[in-house]
């Protein structure tokens, strides 16, 4: 496949559609990036040759322009000295040089058109390559995430979460039983501090009762 056909295929390609159809998008995007990078190198190499050709043709055109000018000057000199034969010969050579100037100018126009097209292709390929690399990074992250999730799911399936939860609940029940047994030994047992606290509470209630009676008696007398 020629370089220009490859460039056209890449420029006109739909990266998203290609990846959607691919069985292995991550592998596909690697191949696309490789193809783009190789094509970009070839286009830049061709552009470099085109620029070198442009300089060479411009130099040659300058040489022939100079020759055409010199032959016309020689023709003028020959005419002034009544040497029409020499003047005709000089004019013929001037015409040949002018024709070479015209031919080289057309070649330069073609080269310039080709370089403009190559510049557009390089810009498009560079942007496509940038997009592909961004997509590659996203695919790598998605692939790693999917593999991690799959690994977790597989481990959960293999270990049977339901059975693990049942065993955990049985162990938790045993702990509850042990704590209940410890607390049962404390039931019905009162220490000195508990008894004093009850006395203080009774005394407080008794004081409140006496205050209430005095308050009612004062109201009745008034």
Short mmCIF file of C-alpha atoms in Angstrom, two decimals:
data_model
loop_
_atom_site.label_atom_id
_atom_site.label_comp_id
_atom_site.label_asym_id
_atom_site.label_seq_id
_atom_site.Cartn_x
_atom_site.Cartn_y
_atom_site.Cartn_z
CA UNK A 1 0.00 0.00 0.00
CA UNK A 2 1.38 3.43 -0.99
CA UNK A 3 2.01 6.10 1.59
CA UNK A 4 -0.75 8.36 0.26
CA UNK A 5 -3.28 5.52 0.31
CA UNK A 6 -2.32 4.74 3.91
CA UNK A 7 -2.62 8.39 4.90
CA UNK A 8 -6.05 8.61 3.27
CA UNK A 9 -7.22 5.44 5.03
CA UNK A 10 -6.07 6.75 8.43
CA UNK A 11 -7.42 10.27 7.92
CA UNK A 12 -10.82 8.99 6.80
CA UNK A 13 -11.01 6.21 9.38
CA UNK A 14 -13.41 6.30 12.33
CA UNK A 15 -11.41 5.24 15.37
CA UNK A 16 -14.46 4.76 17.56
CA UNK A 17 -16.18 2.51 15.02
CA UNK A 18 -13.01 0.42 14.58
CA UNK A 19 -12.67 -0.11 18.33
CA UNK A 20 -16.36 -0.93 18.75
CA UNK A 21 -16.05 -3.75 16.20
CA UNK A 22 -12.74 -5.08 17.52
CA UNK A 23 -12.68 -8.24 19.62
CA UNK A 24 -9.67 -6.88 21.52
CA UNK A 25 -9.90 -3.04 21.52
CA UNK A 26 -6.68 -2.62 23.52
CA UNK A 27 -4.70 -4.66 20.99
CA UNK A 28 -6.43 -2.90 18.10
CA UNK A 29 -5.55 0.57 19.39
CA UNK A 30 -1.90 -0.50 19.78
CA UNK A 31 -1.83 -1.57 16.14
CA UNK A 32 -3.53 1.66 15.06
CA UNK A 33 -0.98 3.75 16.96
CA UNK A 34 1.89 1.76 15.44
CA UNK A 35 0.46 2.25 11.94
CA UNK A 36 -0.04 5.98 12.54
CA UNK A 37 3.47 6.46 13.90
CA UNK A 38 5.04 4.62 10.95
CA UNK A 39 2.93 6.55 8.45
CA UNK A 40 3.73 9.86 10.15
CA UNK A 41 7.46 9.11 9.89
CA UNK A 42 7.08 8.32 6.18
CA UNK A 43 5.05 11.48 5.50
CA UNK A 44 7.59 13.65 7.31
CA UNK A 45 10.41 11.96 5.38
CA UNK A 46 8.60 12.64 2.10
CA UNK A 47 7.98 16.22 3.17
CA UNK A 48 11.69 16.64 3.93
CA UNK A 49 12.54 15.35 0.45
CA UNK A 50 9.94 17.69 -1.02
CA UNK A 51 11.48 20.67 0.76
CA UNK A 52 14.93 19.66 -0.50
CA UNK A 53 13.55 19.32 -4.06
CA UNK A 54 11.94 22.76 -3.74
CA UNK A 55 15.27 24.34 -2.80
CA UNK A 56 17.07 22.57 -5.64
CA UNK A 57 14.46 23.59 -8.23
CA UNK A 58 14.49 27.18 -6.99
CA UNK A 59 18.28 27.22 -7.33
CA UNK A 60 18.13 25.76 -10.86
CA UNK A 61 15.40 28.21 -11.87
CA UNK A 62 17.59 31.07 -10.67
CA UNK A 63 20.46 29.75 -12.78
CA UNK A 64 18.30 29.58 -15.93
CA UNK A 65 16.80 33.02 -15.21
CA UNK A 66 20.32 34.39 -15.02
CA UNK A 67 21.25 32.59 -18.28
CA UNK A 68 18.18 33.94 -20.04
CA UNK A 69 19.11 37.47 -18.97
CA UNK A 70 22.70 37.05 -20.10
CA UNK A 71 21.70 35.68 -23.55
CA UNK A 72 19.34 38.62 -24.09
CA UNK A 73 22.14 41.01 -23.18
CA UNK A 74 24.44 39.19 -25.67
CA UNK A 75 21.74 39.42 -28.30
CA UNK A 76 21.55 43.18 -27.74
CA UNK A 77 25.31 43.47 -28.11
CA UNK A 78 25.23 41.44 -31.35
CA UNK A 79 22.45 43.63 -32.78
CA UNK A 80 24.38 46.78 -31.92
CA UNK A 81 27.34 45.38 -33.90
CA UNK A 82 25.16 44.34 -36.82
CA UNK A 83 25.62 40.66 -36.12
CA UNK A 84 22.06 39.49 -36.57
CA UNK A 85 23.21 35.90 -36.94
CA UNK A 86 24.80 35.98 -33.52
CA UNK A 87 21.80 37.84 -32.13
CA UNK A 88 19.45 35.11 -33.38
CA UNK A 89 21.63 32.43 -31.80
CA UNK A 90 21.67 34.30 -28.50
CA UNK A 91 17.88 34.76 -28.59
CA UNK A 92 17.44 31.03 -29.22
CA UNK A 93 19.55 30.23 -26.17
CA UNK A 94 17.62 32.84 -24.15
CA UNK A 95 14.35 31.18 -25.20
CA UNK A 96 15.64 27.75 -24.16
CA UNK A 97 16.62 29.13 -20.76
CA UNK A 98 13.23 30.85 -20.40
CA UNK A 99 11.46 27.58 -21.24
CA UNK A 100 13.46 25.83 -18.51
CA UNK A 101 12.43 28.61 -16.11
CA UNK A 102 8.76 28.01 -16.99
CA UNK A 103 9.11 24.23 -16.60
CA UNK A 104 10.85 24.57 -13.26
CA UNK A 105 8.20 27.07 -12.10
CA UNK A 106 5.47 24.51 -12.86
CA UNK A 107 7.43 21.82 -11.00
CA UNK A 108 7.77 24.20 -8.06
CA UNK A 109 4.02 24.84 -8.09
CA UNK A 110 3.40 21.09 -7.96
CA UNK A 111 5.91 20.66 -5.16
CA UNK A 112 4.33 23.52 -3.22
CA UNK A 113 0.86 21.96 -3.62
CA UNK A 114 2.23 18.61 -2.47
CA UNK A 115 3.90 20.21 0.58
CA UNK A 116 0.68 21.98 1.58
CA UNK A 117 -1.17 18.65 1.34
CA UNK A 118 1.55 16.91 3.34
CA UNK A 119 1.40 19.61 6.01
CA UNK A 120 -2.35 19.07 6.32
CA UNK A 121 -1.84 15.31 6.48
CA UNK A 122 0.83 15.67 9.16
CA UNK A 123 -1.46 17.87 11.28
CA UNK A 124 -4.36 15.43 10.87
CA UNK A 125 -2.21 12.38 11.59
CA UNK A 126 -0.71 14.06 14.65
CA UNK A 127 -4.16 14.82 16.05
CA UNK A 128 -5.41 11.31 15.25
CA UNK A 129 -2.34 9.87 16.94
CA UNK A 130 -2.94 12.03 20.01
CA UNK A 131 -6.58 10.89 20.19
CA UNK A 132 -5.55 7.25 19.78
CA UNK A 133 -3.01 7.50 22.60
CA UNK A 134 -5.61 9.09 24.88
CA UNK A 135 -8.01 6.29 24.01
CA UNK A 136 -5.24 3.75 24.65
CA UNK A 137 -4.64 5.15 28.15
CA UNK A 138 -8.37 4.99 28.90
CA UNK A 139 -8.61 1.42 27.60
CA UNK A 140 -5.66 0.33 29.74
CA UNK A 141 -7.30 1.79 32.86
CA UNK A 142 -10.65 0.20 32.00
CA UNK A 143 -8.98 -3.12 31.29
CA UNK A 144 -7.14 -3.15 34.62
CA UNK A 145 -10.30 -2.14 36.46
CA UNK A 146 -12.32 -4.88 34.77
CA UNK A 147 -9.68 -7.49 35.58
CA UNK A 148 -9.58 -6.38 39.22
CA UNK A 149 -13.37 -6.57 39.51
CA UNK A 150 -13.41 -9.98 37.86
CA UNK A 151 -10.72 -11.23 40.23
CA UNK A 152 -12.74 -10.04 43.26
CA UNK A 153 -15.90 -11.67 41.92
CA UNK A 154 -14.08 -14.94 41.31
CA UNK A 155 -12.59 -14.94 44.81
CA UNK A 156 -15.97 -14.20 46.36
CA UNK A 157 -17.55 -17.01 44.40
CA UNK A 158 -14.85 -19.48 45.29
CA UNK A 159 -14.99 -18.72 49.01
CA UNK A 160 -18.81 -18.72 49.14
CA UNK A 161 -19.72 -15.55 51.01
CA UNK A 162 -23.01 -16.95 52.34
CA UNK A 163 -21.26 -19.80 54.13
CA UNK A 164 -18.69 -17.37 55.54
CA UNK A 165 -21.45 -15.14 56.93
CA UNK A 166 -23.20 -18.13 58.54
CA UNK A 167 -19.96 -19.14 60.28
CA UNK A 168 -19.44 -15.55 61.41
CA UNK A 169 -22.95 -15.37 62.88
CA UNK A 170 -22.41 -18.65 64.75
CA UNK A 171 -19.17 -17.30 66.22
CA UNK A 172 -20.92 -14.05 67.16
CA UNK A 173 -23.66 -16.07 68.95
CA UNK A 174 -21.03 -17.93 70.96
CA UNK A 175 -19.58 -14.61 72.12
CA UNK A 176 -23.06 -13.45 73.14
CA UNK A 177 -23.53 -16.64 75.19
CA UNK A 178 -20.20 -16.15 76.96
CA UNK A 179 -21.00 -12.52 77.79
CA UNK A 180 -24.44 -13.59 79.06
CA UNK A 181 -22.89 -16.19 81.32
CA UNK A 182 -20.54 -13.60 82.82
CA UNK A 183 -23.37 -11.14 83.43
CA UNK A 184 -25.51 -13.86 85.06
CA UNK A 185 -23.00 -14.18 87.91
CA UNK A 186 -23.53 -10.53 88.77
CA UNK A 187 -27.34 -10.85 88.95
CA UNK A 188 -28.75 -10.66 92.53
CA UNK A 189 -25.50 -9.45 93.97
CA UNK A 190 -25.42 -6.03 95.57
CA UNK A 191 -22.38 -4.32 96.94
CA UNK A 192 -22.06 -1.64 99.63
CA UNK A 193 -22.02 1.20 97.14
CA UNK A 194 -25.32 0.01 95.63
CA UNK A 195 -27.03 -0.08 99.04
CA UNK A 196 -25.76 3.42 99.98
CA UNK A 197 -26.97 4.78 96.66
CA UNK A 198 -30.45 3.38 97.36
CA UNK A 199 -30.49 5.01 100.81
CA UNK A 200 -29.54 8.35 99.32
CA UNK A 201 -32.32 8.01 96.77
CA UNK A 202 -34.90 7.14 99.45
CA UNK A 203 -33.80 10.13 101.56
CA UNK A 204 -34.21 12.46 98.60
CA UNK A 205 -37.75 11.19 97.94
CA UNK A 206 -38.63 11.57 101.61
CA UNK A 207 -37.42 15.18 101.60
CA UNK A 208 -39.46 15.95 98.49
CA UNK A 209 -42.54 14.38 100.14
CA UNK A 210 -42.14 16.56 103.26
CA UNK A 211 -41.73 19.66 101.10
CA UNK A 212 -44.92 18.80 99.23
CA UNK A 213 -46.89 18.33 102.49
CA UNK A 214 -45.69 21.69 103.87
CA UNK A 215 -46.64 23.40 100.66
CA UNK A 216 -50.19 21.98 100.78
CA UNK A 217 -50.57 22.85 104.48
CA UNK A 218 -49.54 26.45 103.84
CA UNK A 219 -52.08 26.76 101.05
CA UNK A 220 -54.87 25.35 103.29
CA UNK A 221 -54.15 27.79 106.14
CA UNK A 222 -54.16 30.74 103.81
#
